[in-house]
Coordinates of C-alpha atoms in Angstrom, one line a residue:
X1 CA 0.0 0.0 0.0
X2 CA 2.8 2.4 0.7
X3 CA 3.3 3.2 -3.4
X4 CA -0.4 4.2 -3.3
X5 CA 0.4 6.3 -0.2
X6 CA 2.6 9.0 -2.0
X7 CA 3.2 10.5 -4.7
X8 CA 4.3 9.2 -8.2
X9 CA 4.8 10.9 -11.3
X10 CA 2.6 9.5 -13.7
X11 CA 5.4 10.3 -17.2
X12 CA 7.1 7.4 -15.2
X13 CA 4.6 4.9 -13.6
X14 CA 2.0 6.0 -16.1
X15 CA 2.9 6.4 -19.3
X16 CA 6.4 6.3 -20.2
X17 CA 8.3 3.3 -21.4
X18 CA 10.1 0.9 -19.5
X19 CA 13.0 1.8 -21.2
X20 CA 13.1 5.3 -21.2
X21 CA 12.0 5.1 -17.3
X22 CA 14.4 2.5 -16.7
X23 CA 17.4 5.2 -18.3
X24 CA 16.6 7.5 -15.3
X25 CA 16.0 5.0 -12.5
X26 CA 18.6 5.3 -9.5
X27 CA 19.6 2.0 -10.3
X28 CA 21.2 3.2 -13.8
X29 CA 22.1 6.3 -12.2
X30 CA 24.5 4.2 -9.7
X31 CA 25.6 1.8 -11.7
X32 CA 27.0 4.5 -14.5
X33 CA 28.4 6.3 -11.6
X34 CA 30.0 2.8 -10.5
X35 CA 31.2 2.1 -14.4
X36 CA 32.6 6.0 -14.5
X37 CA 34.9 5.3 -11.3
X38 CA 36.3 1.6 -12.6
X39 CA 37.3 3.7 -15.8
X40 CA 38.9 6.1 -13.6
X41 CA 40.8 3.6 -12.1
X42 CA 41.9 1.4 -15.1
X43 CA 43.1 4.9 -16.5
X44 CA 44.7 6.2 -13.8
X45 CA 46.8 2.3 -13.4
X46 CA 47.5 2.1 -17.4
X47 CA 49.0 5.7 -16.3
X48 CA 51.3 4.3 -13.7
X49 CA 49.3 4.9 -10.3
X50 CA 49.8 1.5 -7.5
X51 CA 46.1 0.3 -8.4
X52 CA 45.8 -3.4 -7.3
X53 CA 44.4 -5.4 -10.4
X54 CA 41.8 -6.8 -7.2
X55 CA 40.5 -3.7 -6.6
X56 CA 40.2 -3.3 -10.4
X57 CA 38.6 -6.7 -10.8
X58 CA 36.2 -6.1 -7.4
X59 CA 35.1 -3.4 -8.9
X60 CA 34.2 -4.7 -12.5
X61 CA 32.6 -7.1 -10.7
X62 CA 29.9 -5.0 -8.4
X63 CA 28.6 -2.6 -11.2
X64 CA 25.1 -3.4 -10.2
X65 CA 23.6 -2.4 -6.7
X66 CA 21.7 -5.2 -4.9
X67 CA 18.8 -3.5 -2.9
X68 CA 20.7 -4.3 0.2
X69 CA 23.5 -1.6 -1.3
X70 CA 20.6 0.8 -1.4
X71 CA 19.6 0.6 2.0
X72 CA 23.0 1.5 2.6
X73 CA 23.4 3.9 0.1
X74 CA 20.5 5.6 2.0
X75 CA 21.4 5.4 5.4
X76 CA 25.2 6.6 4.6
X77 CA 23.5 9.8 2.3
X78 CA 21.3 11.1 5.2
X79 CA 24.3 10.8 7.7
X80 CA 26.5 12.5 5.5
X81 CA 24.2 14.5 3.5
X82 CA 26.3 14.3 0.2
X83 CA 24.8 11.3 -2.5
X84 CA 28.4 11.1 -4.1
X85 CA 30.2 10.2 -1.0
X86 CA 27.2 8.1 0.0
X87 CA 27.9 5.9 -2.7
X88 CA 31.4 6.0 -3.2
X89 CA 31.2 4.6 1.1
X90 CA 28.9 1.6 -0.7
X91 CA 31.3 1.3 -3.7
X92 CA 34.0 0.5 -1.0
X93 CA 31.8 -1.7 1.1
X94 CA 31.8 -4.6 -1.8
X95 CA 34.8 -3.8 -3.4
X96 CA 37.1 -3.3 -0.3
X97 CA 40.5 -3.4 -2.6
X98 CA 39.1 -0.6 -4.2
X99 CA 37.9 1.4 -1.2
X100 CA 41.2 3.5 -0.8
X101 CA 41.3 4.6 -4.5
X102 CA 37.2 5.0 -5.7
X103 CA 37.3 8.3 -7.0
X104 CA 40.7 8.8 -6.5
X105 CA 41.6 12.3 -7.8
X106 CA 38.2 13.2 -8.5
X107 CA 35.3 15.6 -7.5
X108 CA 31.7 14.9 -7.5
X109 CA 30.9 16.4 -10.6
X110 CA 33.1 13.6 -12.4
X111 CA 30.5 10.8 -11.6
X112 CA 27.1 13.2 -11.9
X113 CA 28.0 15.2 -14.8
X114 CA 29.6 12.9 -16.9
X115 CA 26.9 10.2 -16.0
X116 CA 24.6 12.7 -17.3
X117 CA 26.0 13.4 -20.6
X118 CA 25.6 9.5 -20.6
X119 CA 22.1 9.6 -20.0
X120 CA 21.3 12.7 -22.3
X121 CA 23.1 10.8 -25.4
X122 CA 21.3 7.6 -24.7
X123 CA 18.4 9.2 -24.4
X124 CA 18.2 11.2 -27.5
X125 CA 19.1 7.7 -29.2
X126 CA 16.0 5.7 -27.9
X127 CA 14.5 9.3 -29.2
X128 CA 16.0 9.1 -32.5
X129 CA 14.8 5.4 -32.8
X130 CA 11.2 5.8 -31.8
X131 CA 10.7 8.6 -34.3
X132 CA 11.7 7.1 -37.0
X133 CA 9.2 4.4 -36.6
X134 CA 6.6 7.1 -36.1
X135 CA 8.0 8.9 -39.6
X136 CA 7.5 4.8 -41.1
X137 CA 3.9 4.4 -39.6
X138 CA 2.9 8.2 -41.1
X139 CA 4.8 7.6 -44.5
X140 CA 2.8 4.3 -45.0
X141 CA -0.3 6.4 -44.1
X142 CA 0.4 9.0 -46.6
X143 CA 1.4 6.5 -49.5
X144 CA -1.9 4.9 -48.8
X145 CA -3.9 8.1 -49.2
X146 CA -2.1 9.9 -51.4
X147 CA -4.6 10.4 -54.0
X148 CA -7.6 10.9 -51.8
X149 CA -9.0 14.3 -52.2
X150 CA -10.0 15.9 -49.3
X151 CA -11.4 19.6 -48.6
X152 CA -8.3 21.8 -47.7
X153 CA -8.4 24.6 -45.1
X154 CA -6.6 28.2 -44.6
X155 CA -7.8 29.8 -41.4
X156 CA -10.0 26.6 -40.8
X157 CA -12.3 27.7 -43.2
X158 CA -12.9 25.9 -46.4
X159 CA -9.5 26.7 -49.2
X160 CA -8.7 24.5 -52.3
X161 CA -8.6 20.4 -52.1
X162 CA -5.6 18.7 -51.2
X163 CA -5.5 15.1 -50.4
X164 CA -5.4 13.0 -47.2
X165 CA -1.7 11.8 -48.1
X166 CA -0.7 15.4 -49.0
X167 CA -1.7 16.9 -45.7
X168 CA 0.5 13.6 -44.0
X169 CA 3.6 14.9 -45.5
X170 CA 3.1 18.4 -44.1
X171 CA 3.4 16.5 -40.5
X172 CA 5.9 14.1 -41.7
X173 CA 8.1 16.9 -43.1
X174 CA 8.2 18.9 -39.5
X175 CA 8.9 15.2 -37.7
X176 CA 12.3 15.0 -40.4
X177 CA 13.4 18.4 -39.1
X178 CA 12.6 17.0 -35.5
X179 CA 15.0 14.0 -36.7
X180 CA 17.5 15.7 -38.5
X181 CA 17.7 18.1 -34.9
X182 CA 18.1 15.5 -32.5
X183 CA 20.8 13.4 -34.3
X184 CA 22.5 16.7 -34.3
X185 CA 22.7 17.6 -30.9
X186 CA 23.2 13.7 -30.0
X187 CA 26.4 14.4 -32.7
X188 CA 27.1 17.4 -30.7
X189 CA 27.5 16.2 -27.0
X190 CA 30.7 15.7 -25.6
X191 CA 32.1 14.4 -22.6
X192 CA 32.9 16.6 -19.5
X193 CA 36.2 13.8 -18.6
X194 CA 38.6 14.5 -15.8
X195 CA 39.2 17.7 -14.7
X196 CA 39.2 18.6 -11.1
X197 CA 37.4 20.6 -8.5
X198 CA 37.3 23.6 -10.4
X199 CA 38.0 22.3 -14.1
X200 CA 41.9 23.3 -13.6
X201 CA 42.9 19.6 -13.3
X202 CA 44.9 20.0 -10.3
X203 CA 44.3 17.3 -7.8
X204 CA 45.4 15.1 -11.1
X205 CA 48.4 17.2 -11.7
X206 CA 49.5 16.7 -7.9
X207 CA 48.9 12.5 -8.5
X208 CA 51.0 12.4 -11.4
X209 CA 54.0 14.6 -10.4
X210 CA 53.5 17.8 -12.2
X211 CA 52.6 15.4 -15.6
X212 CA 50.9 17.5 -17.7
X213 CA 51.4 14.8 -20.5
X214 CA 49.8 12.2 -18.2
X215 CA 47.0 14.2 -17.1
X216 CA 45.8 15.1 -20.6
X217 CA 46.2 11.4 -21.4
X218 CA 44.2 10.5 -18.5
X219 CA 41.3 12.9 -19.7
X220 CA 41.3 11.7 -23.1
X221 CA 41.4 7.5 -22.3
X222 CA 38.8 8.3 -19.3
X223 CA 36.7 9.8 -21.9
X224 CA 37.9 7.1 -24.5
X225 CA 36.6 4.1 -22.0
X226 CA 33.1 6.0 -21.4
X227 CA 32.5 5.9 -24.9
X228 CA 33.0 9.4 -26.4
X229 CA 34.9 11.0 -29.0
X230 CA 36.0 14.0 -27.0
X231 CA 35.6 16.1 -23.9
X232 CA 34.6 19.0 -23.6
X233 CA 38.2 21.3 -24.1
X234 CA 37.4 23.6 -21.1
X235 CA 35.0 23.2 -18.0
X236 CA 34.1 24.8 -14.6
X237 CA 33.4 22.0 -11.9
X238 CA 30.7 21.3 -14.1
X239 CA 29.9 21.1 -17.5
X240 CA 28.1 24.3 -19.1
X241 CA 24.7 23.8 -18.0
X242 CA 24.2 25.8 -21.6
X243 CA 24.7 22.1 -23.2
X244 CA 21.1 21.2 -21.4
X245 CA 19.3 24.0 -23.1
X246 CA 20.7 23.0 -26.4
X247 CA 19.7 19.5 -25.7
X248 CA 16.4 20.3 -24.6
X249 CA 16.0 22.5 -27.3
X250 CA 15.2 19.9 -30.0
X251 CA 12.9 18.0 -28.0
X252 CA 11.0 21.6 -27.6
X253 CA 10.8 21.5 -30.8
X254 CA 9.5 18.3 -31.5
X255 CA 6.7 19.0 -29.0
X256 CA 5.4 22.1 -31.0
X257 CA 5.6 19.6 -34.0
X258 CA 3.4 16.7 -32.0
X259 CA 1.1 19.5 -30.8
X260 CA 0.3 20.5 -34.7
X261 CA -0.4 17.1 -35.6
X262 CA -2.3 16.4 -32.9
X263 CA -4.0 19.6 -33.2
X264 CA -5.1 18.5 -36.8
X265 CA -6.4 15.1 -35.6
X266 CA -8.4 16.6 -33.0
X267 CA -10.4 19.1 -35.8
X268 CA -10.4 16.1 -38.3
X269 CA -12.0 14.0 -35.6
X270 CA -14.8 16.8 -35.1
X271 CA -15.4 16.8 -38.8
X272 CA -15.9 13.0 -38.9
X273 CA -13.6 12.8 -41.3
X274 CA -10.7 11.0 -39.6
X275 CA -10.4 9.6 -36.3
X276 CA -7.8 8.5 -33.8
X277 CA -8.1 4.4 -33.1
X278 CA -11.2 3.5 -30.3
X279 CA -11.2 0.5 -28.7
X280 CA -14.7 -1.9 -28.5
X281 CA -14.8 -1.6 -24.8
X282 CA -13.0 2.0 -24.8
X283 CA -15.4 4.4 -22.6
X284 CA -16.1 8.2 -24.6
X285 CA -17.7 10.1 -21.9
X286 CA -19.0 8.8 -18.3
X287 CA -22.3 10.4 -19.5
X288 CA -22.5 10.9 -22.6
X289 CA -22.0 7.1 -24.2
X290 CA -22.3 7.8 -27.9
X291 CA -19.0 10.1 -27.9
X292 CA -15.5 9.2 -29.1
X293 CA -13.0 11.8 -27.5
X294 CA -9.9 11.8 -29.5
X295 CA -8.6 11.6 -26.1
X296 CA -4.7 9.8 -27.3
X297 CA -4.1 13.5 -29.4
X298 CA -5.8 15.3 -26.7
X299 CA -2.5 13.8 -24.3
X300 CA -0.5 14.1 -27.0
X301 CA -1.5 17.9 -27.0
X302 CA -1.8 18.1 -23.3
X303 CA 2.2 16.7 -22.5
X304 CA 3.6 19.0 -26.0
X305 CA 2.8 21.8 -24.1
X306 CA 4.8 20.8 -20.9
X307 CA 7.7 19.2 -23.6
X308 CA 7.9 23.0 -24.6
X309 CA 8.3 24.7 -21.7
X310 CA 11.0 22.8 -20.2
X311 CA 13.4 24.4 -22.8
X312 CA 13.2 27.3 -20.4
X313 CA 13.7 26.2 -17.5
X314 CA 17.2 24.5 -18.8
X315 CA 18.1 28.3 -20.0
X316 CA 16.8 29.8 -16.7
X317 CA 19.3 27.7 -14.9
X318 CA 22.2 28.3 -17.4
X319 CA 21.7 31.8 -17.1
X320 CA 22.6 31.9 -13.0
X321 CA 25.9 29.6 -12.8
X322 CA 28.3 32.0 -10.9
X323 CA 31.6 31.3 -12.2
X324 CA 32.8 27.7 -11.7
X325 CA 29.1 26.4 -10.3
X326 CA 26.9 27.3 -8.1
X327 CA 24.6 24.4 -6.4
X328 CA 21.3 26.0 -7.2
X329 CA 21.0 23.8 -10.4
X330 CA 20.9 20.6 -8.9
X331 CA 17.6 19.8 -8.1
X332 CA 16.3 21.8 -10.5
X333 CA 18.0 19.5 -13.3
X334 CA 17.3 16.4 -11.6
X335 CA 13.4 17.0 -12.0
X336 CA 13.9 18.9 -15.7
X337 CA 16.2 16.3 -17.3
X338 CA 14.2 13.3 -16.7
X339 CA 10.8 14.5 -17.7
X340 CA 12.1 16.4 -20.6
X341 CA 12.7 13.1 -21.8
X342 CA 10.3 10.8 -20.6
X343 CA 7.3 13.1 -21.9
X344 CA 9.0 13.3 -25.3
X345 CA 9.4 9.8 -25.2
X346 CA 5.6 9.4 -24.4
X347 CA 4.6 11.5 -26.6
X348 CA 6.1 10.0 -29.9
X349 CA 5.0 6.6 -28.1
X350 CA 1.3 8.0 -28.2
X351 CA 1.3 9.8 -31.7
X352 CA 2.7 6.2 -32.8
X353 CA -0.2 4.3 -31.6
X354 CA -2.5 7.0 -33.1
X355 CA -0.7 6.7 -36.5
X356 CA -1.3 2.8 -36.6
X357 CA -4.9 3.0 -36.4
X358 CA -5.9 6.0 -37.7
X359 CA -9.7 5.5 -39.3
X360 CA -10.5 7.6 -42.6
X361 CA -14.1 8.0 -43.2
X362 CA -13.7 8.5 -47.5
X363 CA -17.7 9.3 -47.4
X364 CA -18.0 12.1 -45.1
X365 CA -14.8 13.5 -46.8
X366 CA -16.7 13.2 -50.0
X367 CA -19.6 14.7 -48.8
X368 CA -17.6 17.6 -47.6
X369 CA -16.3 18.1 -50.7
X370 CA -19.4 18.0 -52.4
X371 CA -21.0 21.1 -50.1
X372 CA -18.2 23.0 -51.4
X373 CA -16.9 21.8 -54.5
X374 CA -19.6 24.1 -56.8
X375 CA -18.9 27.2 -55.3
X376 CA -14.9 26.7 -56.2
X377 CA -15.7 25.4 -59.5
X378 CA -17.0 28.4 -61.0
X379 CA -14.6 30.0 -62.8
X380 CA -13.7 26.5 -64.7
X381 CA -17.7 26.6 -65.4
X382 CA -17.3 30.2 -66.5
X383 CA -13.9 29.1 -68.5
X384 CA -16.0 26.3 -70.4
X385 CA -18.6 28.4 -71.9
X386 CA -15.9 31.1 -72.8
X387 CA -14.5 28.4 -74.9
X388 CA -18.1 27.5 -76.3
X389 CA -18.2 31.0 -77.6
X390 CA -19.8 32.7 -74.6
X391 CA -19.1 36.1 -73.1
X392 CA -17.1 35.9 -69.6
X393 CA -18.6 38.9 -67.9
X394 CA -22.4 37.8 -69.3
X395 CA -21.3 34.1 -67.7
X396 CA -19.7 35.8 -64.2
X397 CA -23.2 37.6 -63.6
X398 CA -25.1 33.9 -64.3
X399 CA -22.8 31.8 -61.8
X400 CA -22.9 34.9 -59.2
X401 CA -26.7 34.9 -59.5
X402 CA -26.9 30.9 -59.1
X403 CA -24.3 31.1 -56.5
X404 CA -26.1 33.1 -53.8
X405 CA -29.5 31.5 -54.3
X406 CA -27.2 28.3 -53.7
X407 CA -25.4 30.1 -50.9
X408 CA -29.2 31.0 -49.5
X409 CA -30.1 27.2 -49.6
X410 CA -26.9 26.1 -47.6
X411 CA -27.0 28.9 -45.4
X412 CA -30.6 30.1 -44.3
X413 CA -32.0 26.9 -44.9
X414 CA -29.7 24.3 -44.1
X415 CA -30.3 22.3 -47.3
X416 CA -27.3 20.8 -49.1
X417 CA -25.7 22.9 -51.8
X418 CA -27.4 22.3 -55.1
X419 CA -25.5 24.7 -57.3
X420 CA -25.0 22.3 -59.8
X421 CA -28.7 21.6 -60.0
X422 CA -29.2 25.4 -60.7
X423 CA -26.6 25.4 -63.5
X424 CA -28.0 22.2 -64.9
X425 CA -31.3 23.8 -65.3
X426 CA -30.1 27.2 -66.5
X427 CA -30.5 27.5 -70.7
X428 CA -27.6 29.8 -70.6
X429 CA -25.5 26.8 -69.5
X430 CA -26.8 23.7 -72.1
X431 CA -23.6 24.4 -74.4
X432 CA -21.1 22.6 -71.4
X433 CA -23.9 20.2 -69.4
X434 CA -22.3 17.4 -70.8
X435 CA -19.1 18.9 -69.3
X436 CA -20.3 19.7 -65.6
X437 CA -19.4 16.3 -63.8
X438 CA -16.3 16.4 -65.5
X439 CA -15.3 19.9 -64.4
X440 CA -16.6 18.8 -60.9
X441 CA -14.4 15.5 -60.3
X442 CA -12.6 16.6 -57.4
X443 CA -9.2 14.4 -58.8
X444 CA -9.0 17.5 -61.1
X445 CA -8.6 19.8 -58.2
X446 CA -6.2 18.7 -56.4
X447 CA -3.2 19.6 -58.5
X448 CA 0.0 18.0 -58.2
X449 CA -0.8 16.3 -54.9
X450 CA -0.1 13.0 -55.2
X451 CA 3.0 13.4 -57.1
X452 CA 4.3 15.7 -54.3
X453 CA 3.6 12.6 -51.8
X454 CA 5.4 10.2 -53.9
X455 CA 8.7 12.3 -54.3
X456 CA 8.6 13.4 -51.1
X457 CA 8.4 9.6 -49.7
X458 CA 11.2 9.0 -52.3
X459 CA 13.4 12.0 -52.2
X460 CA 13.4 12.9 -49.0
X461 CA 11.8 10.2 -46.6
X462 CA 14.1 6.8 -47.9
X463 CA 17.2 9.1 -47.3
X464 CA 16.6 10.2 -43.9
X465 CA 15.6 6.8 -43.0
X466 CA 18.1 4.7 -44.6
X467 CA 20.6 4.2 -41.8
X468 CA 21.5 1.2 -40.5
X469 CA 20.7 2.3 -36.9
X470 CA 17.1 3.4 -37.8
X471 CA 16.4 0.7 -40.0
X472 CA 17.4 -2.0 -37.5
X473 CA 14.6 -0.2 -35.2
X474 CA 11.9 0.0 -38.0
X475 CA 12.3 -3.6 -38.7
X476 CA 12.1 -4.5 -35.0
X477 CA 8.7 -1.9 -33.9
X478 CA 6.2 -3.9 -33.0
X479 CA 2.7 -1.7 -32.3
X480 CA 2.7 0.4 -29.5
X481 CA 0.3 -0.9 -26.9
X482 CA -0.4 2.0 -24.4
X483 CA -0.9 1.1 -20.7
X484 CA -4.1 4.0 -20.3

């Protein structure tokens, strides 16, 4: 009863995925603080420092915490008040060769910054994998639809067709940018390495004799063994908390680009024309049972917005480091991290599951298109009985005439729009009747539309997607199954 007792955020025990939650856990946190002092070690012995190859080996072998090394963890923290030493106590306690040389050299930032960096990078890759399923899910959607006309809107009011695959590709296009953004700040992100109390390197200047040579070798194998191309050239005690805000940055970005989509679902669904998947059993309203909430895009709206405005807080807490650190960061960063990416992380999860079961309706489309179609295909009337010899100006007065009593029927009356009953009937008009349902099919008005969704898919999609990283993780997406 106790986890019922208090409180728990619900991006973690809620929504997110296990893998994602799992990335921020204390027991990953731990265990790459753990990993980040054996590689200190092995670098500071391959360097010439007396490290026992036991305490090496003791601690290779304790990278994990039993829940027993927790409890201590815990106890030790609130005697001490300081987490790093807290741990580095436990480290010692099953790997009692190492005890006298864990974090030898080091300050606390070496374990909870560089760990960090760790977790950022691997989690802009499980990032970078679940979007590109989401781009494969909404690329199939738009192949599929490609050539279905659909009414178009400009300030939500009723504009020139497009089709249903078209409009995909205007979500798809901002998702590429999304990818394209967070592969580069994954590319970006260094390593903050070994370098001391106040980033001057001294304590590992003292340990090797005055060595500059050593100590630069110990930064770059450190970093090396962590699994990074380079560190960072110059730090305070801590990394430049500017490298959150440019992390963060991308996945702001991608949350403005969910919201639109979702956004668009959310009218579509009012308009009957497309709707987010329902379930049988799946409950609408606790009064009102004939309703279908689009209540997966209304989340995905709903979590965007919090996605967007974490980007701030990251710059808020840049903008206030006094000189090498200040501790005021902290806790900030240990509540804005994490959710930045677990809500990104749910999000794409959610817009994925929307994407596989997304439910056209190609009726009411049709039926929209219909009430509105006449009115838009007046001047191609007008144009047709210009080229039968008619006058334009003499044929503008006729269709404006027609057009408000049609406009009358649709608007005063309710009554469907029955323009092209008016024309039909019209003498002026008998030279093109044979004409009208051809100057009415709707595949005439959608311009280049489907051609623009097959090059984009080709020219643009494939390329972005072709990597081997990506494709390894579209092959292996299964459907995402959400747990509410």
């Amino acid at each position: 009863m106790d986890a019922f007792e208090t409180y728990q955020t619900p991006l973690s025990s809620r929504y997110a995925s296990k893998e994602m939650a799992h990335l921020f856990s204390p027991a990953k946190r731990f265990s790459t603080w753990r990993e980040l002092w054996l590689n200190l070690a092995i670098a500071e012995k391959e360097l010439g420092l007396p490290i026992p190859d036991e305490a090496i080996e003791q601690m290779r072998n304790n990278l994990q915490l039993t829940p027993e090394q927790f409890e201590i963890a815990a106890a030790e923290e609130k005697k001490r008040r300081h987490d790093v030493m807290a741990h580095v106590h436990t480290f010692g306690k099953v790997a009692p060769a190492a005890a006298g040389i864990i974090h030898l050299g080091a300050t606390s930032c070496y374990v909870t910054d560089n760990a960090d960096l760790i977790f950022l990078r691997e989690g802009l890759t499980i990032l970078i994998k679940s979007l590109s399923i989401l781009i494969s899910r909404l690329s199939a959607f738009a192949a599929e639809y490609k050539d279905l006309p659909t009414l178009g809107f400009t300030h939500f009011q009723p504009a020139q067709l497009t089709t249903v695959g078209k409009r995909a590709t205007l979500w798809i296009q901002e998702l590429l940018w999304d990818l394209r953004n967070l592969k580069r700040a994954r590319e970006d992100l260094g390593f903050r390495g070994v370098k001391g109390t106040t980033g001057t390197q001294a304590s590992f200047l003292t340990l090797f004799d005055g060595d500059h040579d050593k100590v630069e070798e110990l930064d770059r194998r450190v970093t090396k063994l962590s699994g990074f191309e380079y560190a960072y050239p110059v730090t305070s005690q801590t990394y430049s908390r500017k490298i959150d805000a440019d992390v963060l940055a991308p996945l702001a970005s991608l949350g403005a680009t969910a919201h639109k989509i979702a956004t668009d679902i959310r009218l579509l669904a009012n308009l009957k024309e497309i709707e987010e998947p329902f379930e049988s059993t799946q409950i609408g309203s606790s009064a009102m049972a004939y309703k279908r909430n689009p209540m997966r895009s209304e989340r995905v709206c709903s979590l965007a917005r919090h996605l967007m405005v974490l980007q701030q807080n990251a710059l808020m807490t840049s903008s206030v480091q006094w000189f090498e650190r200040t501790l005021d960061d902290s806790a900030n960063r240990r509540i804005t991290l994490p959710e930045a990416f677990l809500t990104a992380d749910i999000v794409l999860s959610t817009l994925q599951n929307i994407s596989e079961g997304l439910v056209v309706y190609p009726k009411v489309i049709a039926r929209r298109i219909n009430q509105e179609l006449p009115f838009m295909a007046t001047e191609n009337i007008i144009m047709a009985i210009v080229k039968k010899g008619g006058d334009r100006q003499e044929a503008h007065e006729k269709i404006r005439v027609l057009s408000h009593e049609a406009g009358y029927q649709v608007k005063q009356l309710g009554l469907e729009n029955d323009l092209l009953d008016r024309v039909r009937a019209d003498p002026y008009f008998e030279p093109i009747k044979g004409e009208l349902d051809a100057l009415l099919d709707p595949a005439s008005f959608i311009g280049r539309a489907p051609q623009q969704v097959e090059s984009f898919l080709k020219d643009w999609v494939e390329p972005a997607l072709k990597d081997e990283e990506l494709q390894k993780a579209i092959a292996a997406s299964q459907k995402v199954e959400l747990n509410v």
